[in-house]
Coordinates of C-alpha atoms in Angstrom, one line a residue:
Chain A
X126 CA 206.1 -14.0 150.7
X127 CA 203.1 -15.7 149.2
X128 CA 204.9 -18.7 148.0
X129 CA 205.8 -20.9 150.9
X130 CA 207.5 -23.7 149.0
X131 CA 208.6 -26.3 151.5
X132 CA 208.6 -24.0 154.4
X133 CA 205.4 -24.3 156.4
X134 CA 206.5 -25.0 160.0
X135 CA 206.5 -22.1 162.5
X136 CA 207.2 -24.3 165.5
X137 CA 210.1 -23.9 167.9
X138 CA 211.5 -27.3 166.9
X139 CA 215.2 -27.1 166.3
X140 CA 216.2 -26.9 162.6
X141 CA 219.7 -28.1 163.4
X142 CA 221.4 -29.7 166.4
X143 CA 225.1 -30.6 166.7
X144 CA 226.0 -32.9 169.5
X145 CA 229.6 -33.4 170.6
X146 CA 230.7 -33.0 167.0
X147 CA 234.4 -33.5 166.1
X148 CA 235.3 -32.3 162.6
X149 CA 238.3 -32.2 160.4
X150 CA 240.0 -33.8 157.4
X151 CA 241.1 -37.1 158.9
X152 CA 242.8 -35.4 161.9
X153 CA 240.4 -33.6 164.3
X154 CA 240.4 -29.9 163.7
X155 CA 237.7 -28.8 166.1
X156 CA 236.3 -30.9 168.9
X157 CA 233.2 -30.9 171.1
X158 CA 231.0 -28.6 169.0
X159 CA 227.4 -28.4 170.4
X160 CA 224.9 -26.1 168.9
X161 CA 221.1 -26.0 168.6
X162 CA 219.7 -23.7 165.9
X163 CA 216.0 -22.8 166.0
X164 CA 213.8 -20.8 163.6
X165 CA 214.7 -17.1 163.7
X166 CA 218.3 -17.7 164.8
X167 CA 221.1 -15.7 163.2
X168 CA 224.2 -17.4 164.4
X169 CA 227.6 -16.0 163.7
X170 CA 230.7 -18.2 163.8
X171 CA 233.7 -16.2 164.7
X172 CA 237.3 -17.2 165.0
X173 CA 240.8 -16.6 163.6
X174 CA 241.8 -17.8 160.1
X175 CA 242.4 -21.5 159.6
X176 CA 240.7 -22.6 162.9
X177 CA 238.0 -24.7 161.2
X178 CA 235.0 -22.4 160.7
X179 CA 234.6 -23.3 157.0
X180 CA 235.2 -27.0 157.8
X181 CA 232.3 -26.7 160.3
X182 CA 230.0 -25.1 157.8
X183 CA 230.9 -27.7 155.1
X184 CA 230.3 -30.5 157.6
X185 CA 226.8 -29.2 158.4
X186 CA 226.2 -28.9 154.6
X187 CA 227.0 -32.6 154.4
X188 CA 230.0 -32.1 152.1
X189 CA 232.4 -33.6 154.7
X190 CA 231.6 -36.4 157.1
X191 CA 232.2 -35.6 160.8
X192 CA 234.8 -37.6 162.6
X193 CA 232.5 -38.2 165.5
X194 CA 229.3 -36.8 167.0
X195 CA 225.8 -36.3 165.7
X196 CA 224.2 -33.8 163.3
X197 CA 220.4 -33.7 163.3
X198 CA 219.0 -31.6 160.6
X199 CA 215.2 -31.4 160.1
X200 CA 215.3 -29.7 156.7
X201 CA 214.3 -31.6 153.5
X202 CA 217.3 -33.0 151.6
X203 CA 216.3 -31.1 148.4
X204 CA 216.1 -27.4 148.8
X205 CA 216.0 -27.3 152.5
X206 CA 219.6 -26.1 153.0
X207 CA 221.0 -23.0 151.2
X208 CA 224.8 -22.8 151.0
X209 CA 226.9 -19.7 150.0
X210 CA 230.5 -20.9 149.9
X211 CA 233.4 -18.5 150.5
X212 CA 234.1 -18.6 146.7
X213 CA 230.3 -18.2 146.1
X214 CA 229.8 -21.3 144.0
X215 CA 228.5 -19.4 141.0
X216 CA 228.6 -20.7 137.4
X217 CA 230.8 -18.0 136.0
X218 CA 230.0 -18.5 132.3
X219 CA 226.2 -18.5 132.9
X220 CA 223.9 -15.5 133.3
X221 CA 222.7 -14.0 136.6
X222 CA 219.3 -15.5 135.8
X223 CA 220.7 -19.0 135.3
X224 CA 222.6 -18.9 138.6
X225 CA 219.6 -17.6 140.6
X226 CA 217.3 -20.1 138.9
X227 CA 219.6 -22.9 140.2
X228 CA 218.4 -22.0 143.7
X229 CA 214.7 -21.7 142.6
X230 CA 215.1 -25.1 140.9
X231 CA 216.4 -26.7 144.1
X232 CA 213.3 -25.3 145.9
X233 CA 210.9 -27.1 143.5
X234 CA 210.4 -30.8 143.1
X235 CA 212.6 -32.7 140.6
X236 CA 211.1 -33.9 137.4
X237 CA 207.6 -32.7 138.4
X238 CA 207.2 -29.2 137.3
X239 CA 203.7 -28.3 136.0
X240 CA 203.3 -24.9 134.3
X241 CA 202.3 -23.2 137.6
X242 CA 205.6 -24.3 139.2
X243 CA 207.6 -22.9 136.3
X244 CA 205.8 -19.6 136.5
X245 CA 206.3 -19.5 140.3
X246 CA 209.9 -20.4 139.8
X247 CA 210.3 -17.5 137.4
X248 CA 208.7 -15.2 139.8
X249 CA 211.0 -16.3 142.6
X250 CA 214.0 -15.7 140.5
X251 CA 212.9 -12.2 139.4
X252 CA 211.9 -11.3 142.9
X253 CA 215.2 -12.4 144.4
X254 CA 217.3 -10.6 141.8
X255 CA 215.2 -7.5 142.2
X256 CA 215.7 -7.5 146.0
X257 CA 219.4 -7.6 145.5
X258 CA 219.3 -4.6 143.2
X259 CA 220.9 -6.3 140.2
X260 CA 217.9 -6.6 137.9
X261 CA 219.7 -4.6 135.2
X262 CA 222.4 -7.4 135.1
X263 CA 219.9 -10.3 134.8
X264 CA 221.2 -11.4 131.4
X265 CA 224.9 -10.7 132.1
X266 CA 227.3 -13.6 132.5
X267 CA 228.4 -13.7 136.1
X268 CA 232.1 -13.5 135.2
X269 CA 231.5 -9.9 134.0
X270 CA 230.2 -8.7 137.4
X271 CA 232.3 -7.1 140.2
X272 CA 233.0 -9.1 143.3
X273 CA 230.3 -7.3 145.3
X274 CA 227.7 -7.9 142.6
X275 CA 228.7 -11.6 142.5
X276 CA 228.1 -11.8 146.2
X277 CA 224.6 -10.4 145.7
X278 CA 223.9 -13.0 143.0
X279 CA 224.9 -15.8 145.4
X280 CA 222.6 -14.3 148.0
X281 CA 219.7 -14.0 145.5
X282 CA 220.2 -17.6 144.5
X283 CA 219.7 -18.6 148.2
X284 CA 216.7 -16.4 148.6
X285 CA 215.1 -17.8 145.4
X286 CA 215.7 -21.3 146.9
X287 CA 213.7 -20.5 150.0
X288 CA 215.7 -22.8 152.3
X289 CA 214.9 -23.5 156.0
X290 CA 218.6 -23.1 156.9
X291 CA 221.1 -20.9 155.2
X292 CA 224.9 -21.5 155.6
X293 CA 226.9 -18.5 154.5
X294 CA 230.7 -18.3 154.5
X295 CA 231.9 -14.7 154.6
X296 CA 229.1 -13.6 152.2
X297 CA 229.4 -10.0 153.3
X298 CA 233.0 -9.4 152.3
X299 CA 233.7 -7.3 149.2
X300 CA 230.3 -5.4 149.8
X301 CA 230.2 -1.7 150.6
X302 CA 228.2 -0.5 153.6
X303 CA 225.1 0.3 151.6
X304 CA 225.0 -3.2 150.1
X305 CA 225.8 -4.9 153.4
X306 CA 222.6 -3.3 154.8
X307 CA 220.6 -4.3 151.7
X308 CA 221.8 -7.9 151.9
X309 CA 221.4 -8.2 155.7
X310 CA 218.0 -6.6 155.7
X311 CA 216.7 -8.9 152.9
X312 CA 218.1 -12.0 154.6
X313 CA 216.7 -11.0 158.0
X314 CA 213.3 -10.3 156.5
X315 CA 213.3 -13.7 154.8
X316 CA 214.2 -15.4 158.0
X317 CA 211.4 -13.7 159.9
X318 CA 208.8 -14.4 157.3
X319 CA 209.8 -18.1 156.8
X320 CA 210.8 -19.3 160.2
X321 CA 214.2 -20.0 158.8
X322 CA 217.7 -19.6 160.3
X323 CA 221.1 -18.7 159.2
X324 CA 224.6 -19.7 160.3
X325 CA 227.2 -17.3 158.9
X326 CA 230.9 -17.0 159.2
X327 CA 232.1 -13.5 159.9
X328 CA 235.6 -12.2 160.4
X329 CA 234.6 -8.9 161.7
X330 CA 233.5 -9.5 165.4
X331 CA 231.8 -6.0 165.6
X332 CA 229.7 -6.7 162.6
X333 CA 228.9 -10.2 163.8
X334 CA 227.5 -8.7 167.0
X335 CA 225.4 -6.2 165.0
X336 CA 223.8 -8.6 162.7
X337 CA 223.3 -11.8 164.6
X338 CA 221.4 -12.8 167.7
X339 CA 223.8 -15.6 168.7
X340 CA 227.6 -15.9 168.3
X341 CA 229.7 -19.1 168.4
X342 CA 233.4 -18.4 169.0
X343 CA 236.1 -20.9 168.1
X344 CA 239.3 -19.8 169.6
X345 CA 242.8 -21.1 170.3
X346 CA 244.1 -18.0 172.1
X347 CA 244.4 -15.8 169.2
X348 CA 241.2 -13.9 169.9
X349 CA 241.3 -14.1 173.7
X350 CA 244.8 -14.6 175.3
X351 CA 243.2 -16.2 178.4
X352 CA 242.2 -19.1 176.2
X353 CA 244.8 -21.9 176.6
X354 CA 243.4 -24.6 174.4
X355 CA 241.1 -24.7 171.3
X356 CA 237.6 -24.0 172.6
X357 CA 234.2 -23.7 171.1
X358 CA 231.8 -21.6 173.1
X359 CA 228.7 -19.6 172.6
X360 CA 229.1 -15.9 173.6
X361 CA 226.2 -13.8 174.7
X362 CA 225.5 -10.8 172.5
Chain B
X240 CA 263.2 -21.9 136.6
X241 CA 266.6 -23.6 136.7
X242 CA 264.8 -26.8 137.6
X243 CA 262.5 -26.4 134.6
X244 CA 265.5 -25.9 132.2
X245 CA 267.2 -28.9 133.8
X246 CA 264.1 -31.0 133.4
X247 CA 263.8 -30.0 129.7
X248 CA 267.5 -31.0 129.1
X249 CA 267.0 -34.3 130.8
X250 CA 263.9 -35.0 128.7
X251 CA 265.7 -34.0 125.5
X252 CA 268.6 -36.3 126.5
X253 CA 266.2 -39.1 127.1
X254 CA 264.6 -38.5 123.7
X255 CA 268.1 -38.7 122.1
X256 CA 268.8 -42.1 123.7
X257 CA 265.4 -43.5 122.8
X258 CA 265.8 -42.3 119.2
X259 CA 269.3 -43.7 119.1
X260 CA 267.8 -47.0 120.1
X261 CA 265.1 -46.8 117.5
X262 CA 267.5 -46.2 114.6
X263 CA 270.0 -48.7 115.9
X264 CA 272.6 -46.0 116.0
X265 CA 272.5 -45.7 112.2
X266 CA 272.2 -42.0 111.5
X267 CA 273.4 -42.6 107.9
X268 CA 269.8 -42.4 106.5
X269 CA 269.8 -38.7 107.3
X270 CA 272.8 -38.0 105.1
X271 CA 271.6 -36.7 101.7
X272 CA 268.1 -36.1 103.1
X273 CA 268.1 -32.4 102.3
X274 CA 269.2 -32.8 98.7
X275 CA 266.6 -35.5 98.2
X276 CA 263.9 -33.2 99.6
X277 CA 265.2 -30.3 97.5
X278 CA 265.0 -32.5 94.3
X279 CA 261.6 -33.8 95.2
X280 CA 260.3 -30.3 95.9
X281 CA 261.7 -28.7 92.7
X282 CA 261.0 -31.5 90.3
X283 CA 257.7 -32.9 91.6
X284 CA 255.9 -30.6 94.1
X285 CA 256.5 -27.0 93.1
X286 CA 254.9 -25.2 91.3
X287 CA 251.5 -26.8 92.1
X288 CA 249.2 -27.6 89.2
X289 CA 246.7 -24.9 89.7
X290 CA 244.4 -26.4 87.0
X291 CA 243.0 -28.4 89.9
X292 CA 241.3 -25.1 91.0
X293 CA 239.8 -24.6 87.6
X294 CA 236.5 -26.0 86.2
X295 CA 236.5 -29.6 85.1
X296 CA 235.7 -30.2 81.5
X297 CA 233.2 -32.8 82.4
X298 CA 230.5 -32.5 83.8
X299 CA 229.6 -29.2 82.3
X300 CA 230.0 -26.2 84.7
X301 CA 226.8 -24.3 85.4
X302 CA 228.4 -21.7 87.6
X303 CA 229.9 -18.5 86.3
X304 CA 232.9 -19.0 88.6
X305 CA 234.9 -21.9 87.3
X306 CA 236.4 -22.6 90.8
X307 CA 233.1 -23.8 92.0
X308 CA 233.3 -26.7 89.5
X309 CA 236.9 -27.5 90.2
X310 CA 238.0 -30.8 91.7
X311 CA 239.7 -29.0 94.6
X312 CA 236.5 -27.1 95.5
X313 CA 234.1 -30.1 95.1
X314 CA 236.4 -32.4 97.0
X315 CA 237.0 -29.9 99.8
X316 CA 233.3 -29.2 100.1
X317 CA 232.5 -32.9 100.4
X318 CA 235.2 -33.2 103.1
X319 CA 233.8 -30.2 104.9
X320 CA 230.3 -31.7 104.8
X321 CA 231.6 -35.0 106.1
X322 CA 233.5 -33.3 108.9
X323 CA 230.6 -31.2 109.9
X324 CA 228.1 -34.0 110.1
X325 CA 230.6 -36.3 111.9
X326 CA 231.5 -33.5 114.4
X327 CA 227.9 -32.7 115.2
X328 CA 226.9 -36.4 115.6
X329 CA 230.1 -37.2 117.5
X330 CA 229.7 -34.2 119.8
X331 CA 226.1 -35.2 120.5
X332 CA 227.2 -38.7 121.4
X333 CA 230.1 -37.7 123.5
X334 CA 228.3 -35.0 125.5
X335 CA 225.7 -37.6 126.4
X336 CA 228.4 -40.0 127.6
X337 CA 231.2 -37.9 129.0
X338 CA 229.5 -36.5 132.2
X339 CA 229.0 -40.1 133.3
X340 CA 232.8 -40.7 132.9
X341 CA 233.7 -37.7 135.1
X342 CA 235.1 -38.8 138.5
X343 CA 233.9 -35.7 140.3
X344 CA 230.3 -36.4 139.2
X345 CA 229.6 -40.1 139.3
X346 CA 230.9 -43.1 141.3
X347 CA 233.4 -45.6 140.0
X348 CA 230.8 -48.2 139.1
X349 CA 229.4 -45.6 136.6
X350 CA 232.5 -43.8 135.3
X351 CA 234.7 -46.8 134.8
X352 CA 232.5 -48.7 132.2
X353 CA 231.8 -45.4 130.4
X354 CA 235.5 -44.6 130.2
X355 CA 236.2 -48.1 128.9
X356 CA 233.5 -47.6 126.2
X357 CA 235.0 -44.3 125.2
X358 CA 238.5 -45.8 125.2
X359 CA 237.3 -48.6 122.9
X360 CA 235.9 -46.2 120.3
X361 CA 239.1 -44.2 120.5
X362 CA 241.5 -47.1 120.3
X363 CA 240.7 -47.6 116.6
X364 CA 242.0 -44.7 114.6
X365 CA 239.3 -43.3 112.2
X366 CA 241.1 -44.8 109.2
X367 CA 240.7 -48.3 110.6
X368 CA 237.0 -47.5 111.4
X369 CA 236.8 -46.3 107.7
X370 CA 238.2 -49.6 106.4
X371 CA 235.7 -51.6 108.5
X372 CA 232.8 -49.3 107.5
X373 CA 233.7 -49.3 103.8
X374 CA 233.5 -53.0 103.9
X375 CA 230.0 -52.7 105.5
X376 CA 228.5 -49.7 103.6
X377 CA 230.7 -49.7 100.5
X378 CA 232.8 -46.9 99.1
X379 CA 231.6 -43.3 99.7
X380 CA 231.1 -40.5 102.2
X381 CA 228.7 -42.5 104.5
X382 CA 231.5 -44.8 105.6
X383 CA 233.7 -41.7 106.1
X384 CA 231.2 -39.9 108.2
X385 CA 230.5 -42.9 110.4
X386 CA 234.2 -43.6 110.9
X387 CA 234.8 -40.0 112.0
X388 CA 231.7 -40.0 114.2
X389 CA 232.9 -43.1 116.1
X390 CA 236.4 -41.7 116.6
X391 CA 235.0 -38.2 117.6
X392 CA 232.8 -39.8 120.3
X393 CA 235.9 -41.5 121.9
X394 CA 238.3 -38.7 121.4
X395 CA 236.0 -35.8 122.2
X396 CA 234.5 -37.7 125.1
X397 CA 237.9 -38.0 126.8
X398 CA 238.6 -34.3 126.3
X399 CA 235.2 -33.5 127.7
X400 CA 235.3 -35.6 130.9
X401 CA 238.8 -34.3 131.6
X402 CA 237.5 -30.7 131.2
X403 CA 234.5 -31.5 133.5
X404 CA 236.9 -32.9 136.1
X405 CA 238.9 -29.7 136.0
X406 CA 236.1 -27.3 136.8
X407 CA 236.1 -25.4 140.2
X408 CA 234.7 -27.3 143.1
X409 CA 232.7 -24.6 144.7
X410 CA 229.8 -24.5 142.2
X411 CA 229.5 -28.3 142.6
X412 CA 229.5 -28.0 146.4
X413 CA 226.9 -25.3 146.4
X414 CA 224.6 -27.3 144.1
X415 CA 225.1 -30.5 146.1
X416 CA 224.4 -28.7 149.4
X417 CA 221.2 -27.3 147.8
X418 CA 220.1 -30.9 147.0
X419 CA 220.1 -30.7 143.3
X420 CA 220.2 -34.1 141.5
X421 CA 223.3 -35.3 139.6
X422 CA 221.5 -34.8 136.3
X423 CA 220.5 -31.2 137.2
X424 CA 224.1 -30.5 138.4
X425 CA 225.5 -31.9 135.1
X426 CA 223.1 -29.9 132.9
X427 CA 223.0 -26.7 134.8
X428 CA 226.4 -26.4 136.5
X429 CA 229.0 -28.6 134.9
X430 CA 228.3 -28.1 131.2
X431 CA 227.9 -24.2 131.5
X432 CA 230.9 -24.0 133.7
X433 CA 233.1 -25.9 131.3
X434 CA 231.5 -24.4 128.2
X435 CA 234.6 -22.5 127.2
X436 CA 236.7 -25.7 127.1
X437 CA 233.9 -27.7 125.5
X438 CA 233.4 -25.1 122.7
X439 CA 237.2 -25.0 122.1
X440 CA 237.3 -28.8 121.9
X441 CA 234.4 -28.9 119.5
X442 CA 236.0 -26.4 117.1
X443 CA 239.3 -28.3 117.4
X444 CA 237.5 -31.5 116.6
X445 CA 235.9 -30.0 113.5
X446 CA 239.3 -28.9 112.3
X447 CA 240.8 -32.3 113.2
X448 CA 238.0 -34.0 111.2
X449 CA 238.5 -31.8 108.2
X450 CA 242.2 -32.7 108.2
X451 CA 241.4 -36.3 108.9
X452 CA 238.7 -36.4 106.2
X453 CA 241.4 -35.9 103.7
X454 CA 243.1 -39.1 104.9
X455 CA 239.9 -41.1 104.8
X456 CA 239.6 -40.5 101.1
X457 CA 242.6 -42.7 100.7
X458 CA 240.6 -45.8 101.7
X459 CA 237.7 -44.8 99.5
X460 CA 235.6 -42.9 102.0
X461 CA 235.1 -39.9 99.8
X462 CA 236.1 -36.2 99.9
X463 CA 239.2 -34.5 98.8
X464 CA 241.2 -37.5 99.9
X465 CA 239.8 -39.4 97.0
X466 CA 241.7 -37.0 94.6
X467 CA 244.8 -37.1 96.8
X468 CA 244.9 -40.9 96.6
X469 CA 244.1 -40.9 92.9
X470 CA 246.9 -38.5 91.8
X471 CA 249.4 -39.9 94.2
X472 CA 248.8 -43.3 92.5
X473 CA 250.0 -41.7 89.3
X474 CA 252.8 -39.9 91.0
X475 CA 251.4 -36.5 89.9
X476 CA 252.7 -34.7 92.9
X477 CA 252.2 -31.2 91.5
X478 CA 248.5 -31.9 91.4
X479 CA 248.6 -33.3 95.0
X480 CA 250.4 -30.2 96.1
X481 CA 247.5 -28.0 94.8
X482 CA 245.1 -30.0 96.9
X483 CA 247.4 -29.7 99.9
X484 CA 247.5 -25.9 99.5
X485 CA 243.7 -25.8 99.5
X486 CA 243.6 -28.0 102.6
X487 CA 246.1 -25.7 104.4
X488 CA 244.1 -22.6 103.6
X489 CA 240.9 -24.1 104.8
X490 CA 242.5 -25.3 108.1
X491 CA 243.9 -21.8 108.7
X492 CA 240.5 -20.2 108.1
X493 CA 238.8 -22.7 110.4
X494 CA 241.4 -21.9 113.1
X495 CA 240.9 -18.2 112.7
X496 CA 237.1 -18.5 112.9
X497 CA 237.3 -20.9 115.9
X498 CA 239.6 -18.4 117.7
X499 CA 237.0 -15.6 117.1
X500 CA 234.1 -17.8 118.3
X501 CA 236.0 -18.8 121.5
X502 CA 236.6 -15.2 122.3
X503 CA 232.9 -14.9 123.1
X504 CA 233.1 -17.2 126.1
X505 CA 236.4 -16.2 127.7
X506 CA 237.2 -13.3 129.9
X507 CA 239.8 -11.8 127.5
X508 CA 237.0 -11.7 124.9
X509 CA 234.7 -9.8 127.2
X510 CA 237.1 -7.0 127.2
X511 CA 238.4 -7.1 123.7
X512 CA 235.4 -8.2 121.8
X513 CA 232.2 -6.7 123.1
X514 CA 229.9 -7.8 120.2
X515 CA 229.3 -10.3 117.4
X516 CA 229.9 -7.6 114.8
X517 CA 233.6 -7.9 115.4
X518 CA 233.9 -11.7 115.0
X519 CA 236.2 -11.6 112.0
X520 CA 238.4 -8.7 113.3
X521 CA 241.6 -9.4 115.2
X522 CA 241.1 -8.4 118.9
X523 CA 243.1 -5.2 118.7
X524 CA 240.9 -4.0 115.8
X525 CA 237.8 -5.1 117.7
X526 CA 238.7 -2.7 120.5
X527 CA 239.3 0.2 118.2
X528 CA 236.1 -0.6 116.3
X529 CA 234.1 -0.1 119.4
X530 CA 236.0 2.4 121.5
X531 CA 238.1 4.4 119.0
X532 CA 241.9 4.5 118.7
X533 CA 242.5 6.2 122.1
X534 CA 241.8 3.0 124.0
X535 CA 244.4 0.9 122.1

């Protein structure tokens, strides 16, 4: 990737560190979360439904304030963090190009776009759409696409943004095996080339082990009957 | 379901009591109402005086089709022009203001004053605006256009910010997490996401302004309303009826066209109306136009 955008660091400095984090909506949902994410990390968050995985991701994305604890995130406020929500967050009445361009827009400075930036932004968008294999749909409104195609649009938006940290909430669901490989390989390549990292929520533990190099398990006994209380622990892969 | 029916009955009962209070229990005014209406209809309204749709004797008609020189056509055309300009100007004003009035986009210190401004322009009906503006600009369409523009800003602005507040939260969250500015989110996420509703409201507002333009003529603000006011003054209700028929037909045509335009931005339209060439066809015909009868 010739265009580095805001990503220039290749150090081992943590991109994100969570210290004694307690999250929830008023009432604590998950307590004592500790996590350090470094460049190259692919961290899966695994746990049963309703345990707080999405809440954790949304807290890291600064959409919810933590109840207590510290979040240290070294990425720039603008464009440094890519977020693929569970419902994808696509503008349904707009085209594929428009949606992916939102990511590229976030990856470029606000109100200071000389022609070269616009050209580069356009290249980023086309490149990301091409990688996701949906170039023939570039002018289609997103609402006309299938669920799997929409997931690829959301992934393309994040790739066009070139963030340092990607947060993805079940972004592989609704994809067939071929497209799962396409998406995962593209994201892994991006992470390697840009010293970025990804935290993803995955329901399928087997797949989480396959695609990630670290796994954070949040459990209350539903995954592991030996667990008595709600625990957050990193499991070796 | 039972609860819904019960709620409807309770509301209807409440309406009855409120109405009873309003008429002071005197329902006597209703007696003989139908025979009065029947007499008025048969003696004054019907048949309409269709000469209103024929060319005027003065000024001389230069068109080969007399209808294009008729009072009904010229009056309606002026009303349509007034409504068009007022709707475009009003939409431009409201779309610039309404995002700032949306609670999911801006903090209270921003949305509250903007909402108050929109409420202020809305609180005066356009006919009151017209009276004020006729006093300033004199009789004619300019006062009518400005009156409708002010009202459109307030009315459409409210519909727009409510539409924007109703959009799904996940595109907003994704854009915020990415670090896009509020202005970028408004222009690139909120307006496209609510485009279906915004378009629908714009078309509704045009239709509303056409209907309302007829009323503004009553206070001298031009358009077909001028003729309505003129002939009502002489109690020539058969002529008034001819104008009302024209207004009705125009409103129905606008409604049909707006329905077709809206079908391009909704999901039902994606299936039933795959191209612009079918804009004036009903959805069922649009399907057979493209796919043949077997897909009906």
